[in-house]
Structures are given as C-alpha cells and as structure tokens.
Tab-separated table of C-alpha atoms in Angstrom:
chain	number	residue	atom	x	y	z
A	1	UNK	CA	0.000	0.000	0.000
A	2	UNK	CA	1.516	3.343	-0.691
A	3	UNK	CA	1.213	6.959	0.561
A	4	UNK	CA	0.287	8.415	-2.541
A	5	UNK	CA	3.639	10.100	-2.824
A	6	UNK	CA	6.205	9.721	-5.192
A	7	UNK	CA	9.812	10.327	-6.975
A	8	UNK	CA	8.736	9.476	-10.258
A	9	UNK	CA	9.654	11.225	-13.605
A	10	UNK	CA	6.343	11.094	-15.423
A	11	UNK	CA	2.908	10.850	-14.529
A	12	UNK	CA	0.280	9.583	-16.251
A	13	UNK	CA	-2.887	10.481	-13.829
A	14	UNK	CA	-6.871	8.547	-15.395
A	15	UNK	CA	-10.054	9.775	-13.841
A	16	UNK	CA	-13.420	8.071	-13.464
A	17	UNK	CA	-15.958	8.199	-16.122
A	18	UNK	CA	-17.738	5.172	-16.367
A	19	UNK	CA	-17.103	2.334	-19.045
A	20	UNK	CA	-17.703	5.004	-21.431
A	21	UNK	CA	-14.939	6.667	-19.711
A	22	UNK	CA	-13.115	3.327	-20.067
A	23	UNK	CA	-13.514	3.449	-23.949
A	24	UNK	CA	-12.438	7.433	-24.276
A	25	UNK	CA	-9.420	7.180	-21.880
A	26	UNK	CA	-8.129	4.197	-24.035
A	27	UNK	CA	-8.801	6.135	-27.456
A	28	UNK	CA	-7.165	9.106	-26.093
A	29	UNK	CA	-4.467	7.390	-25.331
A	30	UNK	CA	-4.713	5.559	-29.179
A	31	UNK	CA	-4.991	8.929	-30.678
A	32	UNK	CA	-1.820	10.445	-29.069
A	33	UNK	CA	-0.078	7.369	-30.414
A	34	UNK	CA	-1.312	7.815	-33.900
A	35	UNK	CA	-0.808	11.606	-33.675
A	36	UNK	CA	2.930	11.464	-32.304
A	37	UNK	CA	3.890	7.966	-31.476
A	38	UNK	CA	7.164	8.898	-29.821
A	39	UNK	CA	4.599	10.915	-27.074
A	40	UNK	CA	2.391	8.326	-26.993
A	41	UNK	CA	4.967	5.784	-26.053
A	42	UNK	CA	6.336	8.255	-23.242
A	43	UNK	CA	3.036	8.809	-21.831
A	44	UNK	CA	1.920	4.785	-21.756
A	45	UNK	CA	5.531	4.452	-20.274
A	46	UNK	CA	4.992	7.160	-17.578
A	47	UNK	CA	6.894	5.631	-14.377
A	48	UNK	CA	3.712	6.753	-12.016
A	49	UNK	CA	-0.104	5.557	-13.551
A	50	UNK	CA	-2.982	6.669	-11.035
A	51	UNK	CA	-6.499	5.223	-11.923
A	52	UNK	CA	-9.001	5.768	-10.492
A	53	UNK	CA	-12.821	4.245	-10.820
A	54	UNK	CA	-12.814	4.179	-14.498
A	55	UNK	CA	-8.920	5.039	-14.800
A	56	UNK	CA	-8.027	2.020	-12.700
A	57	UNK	CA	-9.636	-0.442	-15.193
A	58	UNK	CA	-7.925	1.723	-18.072
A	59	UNK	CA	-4.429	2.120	-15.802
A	60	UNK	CA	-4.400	-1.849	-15.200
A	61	UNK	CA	-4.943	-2.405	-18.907
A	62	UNK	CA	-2.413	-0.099	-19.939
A	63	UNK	CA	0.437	-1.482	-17.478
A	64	UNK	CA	-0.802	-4.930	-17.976
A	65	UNK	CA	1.283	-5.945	-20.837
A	66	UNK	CA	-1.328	-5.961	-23.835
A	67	UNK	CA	-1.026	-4.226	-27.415
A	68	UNK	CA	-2.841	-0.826	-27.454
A	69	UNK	CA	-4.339	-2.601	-30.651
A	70	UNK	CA	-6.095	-5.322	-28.539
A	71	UNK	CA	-7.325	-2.421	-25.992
A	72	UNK	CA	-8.684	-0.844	-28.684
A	73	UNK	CA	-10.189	-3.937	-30.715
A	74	UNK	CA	-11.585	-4.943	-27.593
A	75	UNK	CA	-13.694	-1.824	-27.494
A	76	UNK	CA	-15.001	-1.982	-30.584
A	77	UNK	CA	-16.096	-5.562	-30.302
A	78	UNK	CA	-19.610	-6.872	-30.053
A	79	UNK	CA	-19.170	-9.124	-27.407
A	80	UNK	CA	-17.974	-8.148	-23.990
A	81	UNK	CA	-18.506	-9.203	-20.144
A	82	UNK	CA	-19.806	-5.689	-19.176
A	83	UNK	CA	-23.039	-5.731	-17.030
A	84	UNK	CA	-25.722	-3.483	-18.370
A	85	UNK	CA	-27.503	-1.162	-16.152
A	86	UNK	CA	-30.108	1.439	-16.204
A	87	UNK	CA	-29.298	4.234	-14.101
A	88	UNK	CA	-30.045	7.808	-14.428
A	89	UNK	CA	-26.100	9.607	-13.969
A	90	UNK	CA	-27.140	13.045	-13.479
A	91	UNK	CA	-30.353	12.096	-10.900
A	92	UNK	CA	-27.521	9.397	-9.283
A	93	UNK	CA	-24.442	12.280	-8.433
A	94	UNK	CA	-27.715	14.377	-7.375
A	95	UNK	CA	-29.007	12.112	-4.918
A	96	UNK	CA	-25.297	11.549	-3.335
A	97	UNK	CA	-24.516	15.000	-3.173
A	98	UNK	CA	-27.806	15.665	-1.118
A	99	UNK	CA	-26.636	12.262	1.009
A	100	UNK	CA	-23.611	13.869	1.852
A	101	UNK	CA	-25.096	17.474	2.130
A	102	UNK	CA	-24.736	17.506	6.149
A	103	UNK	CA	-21.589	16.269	6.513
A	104	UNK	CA	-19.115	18.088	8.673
A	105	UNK	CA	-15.622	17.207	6.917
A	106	UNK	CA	-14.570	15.890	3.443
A	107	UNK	CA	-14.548	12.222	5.414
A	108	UNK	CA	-17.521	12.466	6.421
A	109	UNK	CA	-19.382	13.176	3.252
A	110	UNK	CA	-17.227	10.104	2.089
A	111	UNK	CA	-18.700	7.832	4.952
A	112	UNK	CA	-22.599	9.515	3.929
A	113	UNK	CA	-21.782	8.691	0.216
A	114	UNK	CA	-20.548	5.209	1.066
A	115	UNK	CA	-23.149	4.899	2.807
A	116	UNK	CA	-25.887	4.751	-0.131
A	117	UNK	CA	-23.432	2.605	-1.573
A	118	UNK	CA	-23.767	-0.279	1.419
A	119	UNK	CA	-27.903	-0.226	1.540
A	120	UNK	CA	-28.302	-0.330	-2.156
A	121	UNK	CA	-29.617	-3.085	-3.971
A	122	UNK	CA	-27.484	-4.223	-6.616
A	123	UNK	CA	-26.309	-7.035	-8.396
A	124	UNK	CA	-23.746	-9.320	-5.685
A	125	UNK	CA	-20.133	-8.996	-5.418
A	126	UNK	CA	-19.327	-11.947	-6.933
A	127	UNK	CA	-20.916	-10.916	-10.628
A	128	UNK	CA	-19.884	-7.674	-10.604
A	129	UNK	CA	-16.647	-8.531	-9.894
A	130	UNK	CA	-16.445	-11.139	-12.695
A	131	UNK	CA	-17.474	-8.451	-14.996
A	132	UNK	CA	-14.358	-6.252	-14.041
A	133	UNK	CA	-11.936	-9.108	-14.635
A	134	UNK	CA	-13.019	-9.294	-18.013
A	135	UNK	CA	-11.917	-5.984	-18.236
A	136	UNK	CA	-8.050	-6.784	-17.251
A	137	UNK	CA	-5.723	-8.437	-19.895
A	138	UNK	CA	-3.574	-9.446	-16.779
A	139	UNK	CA	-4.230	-9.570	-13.281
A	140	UNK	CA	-0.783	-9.139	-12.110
A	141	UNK	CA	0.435	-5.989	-10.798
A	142	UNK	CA	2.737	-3.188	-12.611
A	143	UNK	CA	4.868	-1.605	-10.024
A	144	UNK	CA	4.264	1.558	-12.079
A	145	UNK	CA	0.438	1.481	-10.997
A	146	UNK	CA	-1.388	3.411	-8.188
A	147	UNK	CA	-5.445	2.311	-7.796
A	148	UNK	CA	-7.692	4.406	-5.487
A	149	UNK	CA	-10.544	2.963	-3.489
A	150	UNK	CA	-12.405	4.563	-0.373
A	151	UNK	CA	-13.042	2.900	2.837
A	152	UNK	CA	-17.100	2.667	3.223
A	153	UNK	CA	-16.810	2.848	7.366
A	154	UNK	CA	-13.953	5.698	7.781
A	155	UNK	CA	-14.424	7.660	4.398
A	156	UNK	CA	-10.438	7.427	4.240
A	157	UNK	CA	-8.441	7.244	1.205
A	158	UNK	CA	-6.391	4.077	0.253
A	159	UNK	CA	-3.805	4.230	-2.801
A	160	UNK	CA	-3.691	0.379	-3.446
A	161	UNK	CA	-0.195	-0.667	-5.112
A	162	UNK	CA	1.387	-4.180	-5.785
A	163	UNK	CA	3.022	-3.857	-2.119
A	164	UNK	CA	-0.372	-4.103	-1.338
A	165	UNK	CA	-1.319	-7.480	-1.044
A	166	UNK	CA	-4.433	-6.787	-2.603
A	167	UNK	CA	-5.426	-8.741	-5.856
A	168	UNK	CA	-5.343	-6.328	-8.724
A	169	UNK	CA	-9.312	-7.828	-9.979
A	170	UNK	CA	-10.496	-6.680	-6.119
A	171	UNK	CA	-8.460	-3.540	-6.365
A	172	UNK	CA	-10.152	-2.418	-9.211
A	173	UNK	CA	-13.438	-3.707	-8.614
A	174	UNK	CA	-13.704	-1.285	-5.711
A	175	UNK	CA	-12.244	1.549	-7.611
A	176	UNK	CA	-15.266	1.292	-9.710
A	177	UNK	CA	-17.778	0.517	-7.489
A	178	UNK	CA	-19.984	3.658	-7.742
A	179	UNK	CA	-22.160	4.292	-5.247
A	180	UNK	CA	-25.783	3.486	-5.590
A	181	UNK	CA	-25.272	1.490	-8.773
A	182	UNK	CA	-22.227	-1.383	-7.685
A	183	UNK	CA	-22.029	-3.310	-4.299
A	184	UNK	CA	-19.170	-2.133	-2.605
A	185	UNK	CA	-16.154	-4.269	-2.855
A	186	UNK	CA	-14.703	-6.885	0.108
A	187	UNK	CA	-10.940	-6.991	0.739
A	188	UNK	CA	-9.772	-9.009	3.853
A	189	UNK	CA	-13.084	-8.314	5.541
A	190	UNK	CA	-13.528	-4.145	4.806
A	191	UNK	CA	-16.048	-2.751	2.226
A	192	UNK	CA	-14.733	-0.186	-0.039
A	193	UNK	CA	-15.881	2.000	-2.660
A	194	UNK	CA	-14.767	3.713	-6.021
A	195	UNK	CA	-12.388	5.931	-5.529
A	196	UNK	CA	-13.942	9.041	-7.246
A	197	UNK	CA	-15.889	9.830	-3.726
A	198	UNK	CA	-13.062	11.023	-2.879
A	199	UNK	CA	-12.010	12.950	-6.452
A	200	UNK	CA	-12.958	12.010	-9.777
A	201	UNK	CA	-9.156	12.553	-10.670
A	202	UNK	CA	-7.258	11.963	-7.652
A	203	UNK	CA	-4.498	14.063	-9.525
A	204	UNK	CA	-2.557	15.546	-6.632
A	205	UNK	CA	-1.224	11.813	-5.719
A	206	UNK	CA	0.967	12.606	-8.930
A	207	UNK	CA	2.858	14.952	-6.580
A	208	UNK	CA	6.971	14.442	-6.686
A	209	UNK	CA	6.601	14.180	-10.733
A	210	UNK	CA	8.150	16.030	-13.088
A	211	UNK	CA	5.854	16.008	-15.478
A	212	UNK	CA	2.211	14.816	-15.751
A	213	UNK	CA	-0.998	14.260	-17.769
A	214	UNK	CA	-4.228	13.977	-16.662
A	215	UNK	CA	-6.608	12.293	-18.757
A	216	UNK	CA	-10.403	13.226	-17.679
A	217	UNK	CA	-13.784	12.239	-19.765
A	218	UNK	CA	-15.362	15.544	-18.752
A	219	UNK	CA	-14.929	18.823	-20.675
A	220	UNK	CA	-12.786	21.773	-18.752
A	221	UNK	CA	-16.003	23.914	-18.028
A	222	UNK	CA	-18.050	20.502	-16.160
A	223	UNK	CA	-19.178	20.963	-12.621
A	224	UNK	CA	-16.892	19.361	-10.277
A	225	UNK	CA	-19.120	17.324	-7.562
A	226	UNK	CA	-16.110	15.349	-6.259
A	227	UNK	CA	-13.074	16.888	-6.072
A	228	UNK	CA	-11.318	19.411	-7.713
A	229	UNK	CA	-9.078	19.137	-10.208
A	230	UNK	CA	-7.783	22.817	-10.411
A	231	UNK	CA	-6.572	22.579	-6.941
A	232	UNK	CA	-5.195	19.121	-7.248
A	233	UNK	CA	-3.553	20.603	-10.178
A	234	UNK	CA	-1.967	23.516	-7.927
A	235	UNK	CA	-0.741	20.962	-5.592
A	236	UNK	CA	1.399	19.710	-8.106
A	237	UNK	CA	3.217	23.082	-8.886
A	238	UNK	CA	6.618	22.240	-9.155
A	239	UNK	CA	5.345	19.809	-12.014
A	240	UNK	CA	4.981	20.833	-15.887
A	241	UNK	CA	1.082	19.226	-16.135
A	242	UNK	CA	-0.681	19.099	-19.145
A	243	UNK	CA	-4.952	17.959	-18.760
A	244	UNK	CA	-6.676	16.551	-21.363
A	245	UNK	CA	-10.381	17.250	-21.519
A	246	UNK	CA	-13.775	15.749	-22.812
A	247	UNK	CA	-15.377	18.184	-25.855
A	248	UNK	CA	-18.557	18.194	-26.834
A	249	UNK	CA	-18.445	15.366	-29.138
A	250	UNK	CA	-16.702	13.140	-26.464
A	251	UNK	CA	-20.310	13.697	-24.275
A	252	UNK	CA	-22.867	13.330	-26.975
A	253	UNK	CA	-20.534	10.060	-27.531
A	254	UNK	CA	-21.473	8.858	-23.690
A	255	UNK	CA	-24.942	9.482	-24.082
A	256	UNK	CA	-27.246	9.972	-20.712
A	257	UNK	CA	-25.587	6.577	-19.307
A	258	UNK	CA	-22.172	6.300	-19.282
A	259	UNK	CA	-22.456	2.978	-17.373
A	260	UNK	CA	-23.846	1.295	-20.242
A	261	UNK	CA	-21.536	-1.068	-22.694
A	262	UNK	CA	-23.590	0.549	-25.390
A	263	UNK	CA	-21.731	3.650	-25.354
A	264	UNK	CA	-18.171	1.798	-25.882
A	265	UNK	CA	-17.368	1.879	-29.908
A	266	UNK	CA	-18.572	5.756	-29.855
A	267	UNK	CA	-16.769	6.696	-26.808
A	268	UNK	CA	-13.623	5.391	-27.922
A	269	UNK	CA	-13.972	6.829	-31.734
A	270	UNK	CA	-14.346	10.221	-29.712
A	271	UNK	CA	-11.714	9.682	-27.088
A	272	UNK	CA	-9.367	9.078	-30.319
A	273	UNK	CA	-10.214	12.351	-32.408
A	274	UNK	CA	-9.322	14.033	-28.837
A	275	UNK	CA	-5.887	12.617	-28.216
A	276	UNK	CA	-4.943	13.595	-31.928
A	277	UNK	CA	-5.356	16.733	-31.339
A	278	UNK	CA	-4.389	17.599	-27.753
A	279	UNK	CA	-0.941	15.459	-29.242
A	280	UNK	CA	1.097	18.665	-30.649
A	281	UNK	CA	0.013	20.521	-27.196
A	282	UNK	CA	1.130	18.110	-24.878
A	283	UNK	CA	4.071	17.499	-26.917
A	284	UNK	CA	4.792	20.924	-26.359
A	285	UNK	CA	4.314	21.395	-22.638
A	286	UNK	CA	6.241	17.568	-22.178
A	287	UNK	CA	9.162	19.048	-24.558
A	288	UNK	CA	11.589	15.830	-25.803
C-alpha cells in the first residue's frame, strides 16, 4: 500500500468516467499514439499511472502488458462481459450530493456517500466482480500502478499498489464501485468504494513528478461534484502538467448513461479524435 507520494519522472494520472470513460481514456491514449507515437509511447511508459474508478480499469490495462491494438479492438467488439444497467447519472451524483449534504468534513461526506453505496440493492459482489476481470488483460500488478478505493466505514483514502497485497481484480473492482449502482467491494473483511468519492481525478497523488498528464472524460467547463481538479492541479506546482479534456463530441458520444456497454465503440472513436489533437500541445508542454 503506498502513501500516494512519489519520486517518479512522469505521470500519467486517469479519472473516473464510467465504461464510457473506459472506452475514451483508451482512445485518447490511441490517438496520441497515432498523432505522435514517440509521445504516446512516453506517456503509456509514464513511471507513475494513477487510476481511479474508471482510470483504474484503463491504468491496469495499460500497465498490464497488452497491445494498445487489442485495448482498442476490444472496445469496438460486439461481445464483452460488461453488465448493463439502467441508471439515471445526473439524478444518481444528485441524490449523493444531497446524502452527503450535512456532513461536517470531506470524510464524512465520504462515509454519507458510502453509505448509499452499502444499503443499495445491486447485483452481488461476486458478478460484478467477474465483470471487471473481463476488463483486465492481466491480473498481475505493474509496479508503475497506483489504484484508489475509499473505505465505506472511515471515508479514508487508500492508494492500493502491488506492495499491497491486494489482488489487482479486487483492487479495481472497488475503484469502480460507484455508489448506488455497484455493491461495494470486500478486501480481507472491509467494504470499499470507487475511488472518485473522494475525487474524480485523484491528480494531486501525482505529486513528486516532473511532469504529468491527466486524462479526464469531462470537458474543462463541467461541474466538479467530487473533487477538484484545479486545486489538485496547484498541488502539483513544481510539475509541468498538461490535462486533457472531454469536448462536446466526447459527451454526446457517452450518451445519458455512461455505465452502459452501449456507449463503448462511440466513446472510444471520440476519445481518439481528442488525443490527436491535444498530441502537438502536450508534446509541447512535455518538450523531448
């Protein structure tokens, strides 16, 4: 388990976004590649990967040893082990923020949040969780990744790494299990949820890098129920940090459900049109 901290180089930071999220992460990451494949290299290389909720499914892919063109095919394919569900996203962050309105401190709202999570009715553990290992082309750990899940009883923060203990399918199962939607995860005994009750980025855990990207499925001007990425971002001042955003195209792409499978092939087509162009900027602010 680590502290979050670290003396890495690079930084390559994913948020949470749903599987849609899933898709666009991955095609952002595809369209950097296409667009400049010496950057895209550097930034799938980056010596730090944070994932959270959706960016811990794309972060364990990414580190996990597969072709970028099997990510990608995999996408695009028919058949997949996602489980569909019909949830309204915008009612669902609505109803947590007013389940969290009274809290006193940040933990607290985590522990109201987590809360809604634990006397939910959803699908069991065990299914959900066989539905994020079909996500993972390995299940071993990269040394290079950092997965974020939040303790349902405390509210507190965990950074899960492969000191851990923790097996990477569990790790990221809780990362992603949103509130009100997936059954909160069990490791050794403890519930926890996905990590974006805490911040949809998690982006300050980059701090100690020299230079970082954050890769986020919602546009710059979004409303920012958990977290906050501009401050995360000033926490990591003495860092050159580049963020690449959703557009327009990249939401009509998710659709009202961005938990739905459905929304994979267009998410990714989007997420891919966005990393070719945010290429020559990053390229820029990353230098050689």
């Amino acid at each position: 388990m680590s502290d979050g901290t670290s003396t890495a180089t690079t930084g390559l930071v994913l948020a949470g976004g749903g599987v849609a999220g899933i898709a666009w992460e991955l095609g952002v990451l595809q369209g950097l590649v296409e667009a400049d494949a010496d950057l895209g290299a550097q930034v799938l290389a980056a010596d730090l990967v944070i994932g959270t909720s959706a960016g811990a499914a794309v972060g364990a892919q990414v580190t996990g040893g597969a072709p970028m063109a099997d990510l990608v095919a995999a996408q695009l394919a028919e058949e997949h082990g996602e489980l569909e569900v019909e949830v309204d996203f915008e009612q669902l962050v609505a109803d947590l923020g007013r389940a969290a309105a009274g809290a006193g401190s940040e933990r607290e709202r985590r522990r109201a949040i987590a809360a809604v999570a634990l006397a939910a009715d959803t699908v069991d553990e065990a299914a959900r969780r066989a539905a994020v290992a079909t996500r993972l082309p390995s299940t071993t750990w990269s040394p290079r990744l950092r997965v974020t899940v939040v303790d349902a009883a405390t509210g507190g923060l965990l950074v899960l790494d492969a000191a851990a203990g923790v097996d990477l399918v569990d790790a990221v199962t809780a990362s992603c299990a949103v509130p009100g939607v997936w059954p909160p995860a069990t490791i050794s005994g403890r519930r926890y949820v996905d990590g974006g009750v805490r911040s949809a980025s998690n982006a300050d855990l980059a701090v100690g890098c020299d230079r970082v990207v954050v890769v986020t499925p919602t546009p710059a001007a979004a409303p920012q129920p958990f977290g906050d990425l501009t401050a995360e971002v000033r926490t990591l001042a003495r860092a050159c940090v580049h963020v690449v955003h959703a557009d327009e195209a990249s939401v009509a792409a998710y659709g009202p459900n961005p938990l739905s499978p459905a929304t994979r092939a267009a998410s990714l087509r989007a997420g891919v049109e966005v990393g070719r162009t945010a290429a020559p900027a990053l390229r820029a602010a990353w230098g050689d």
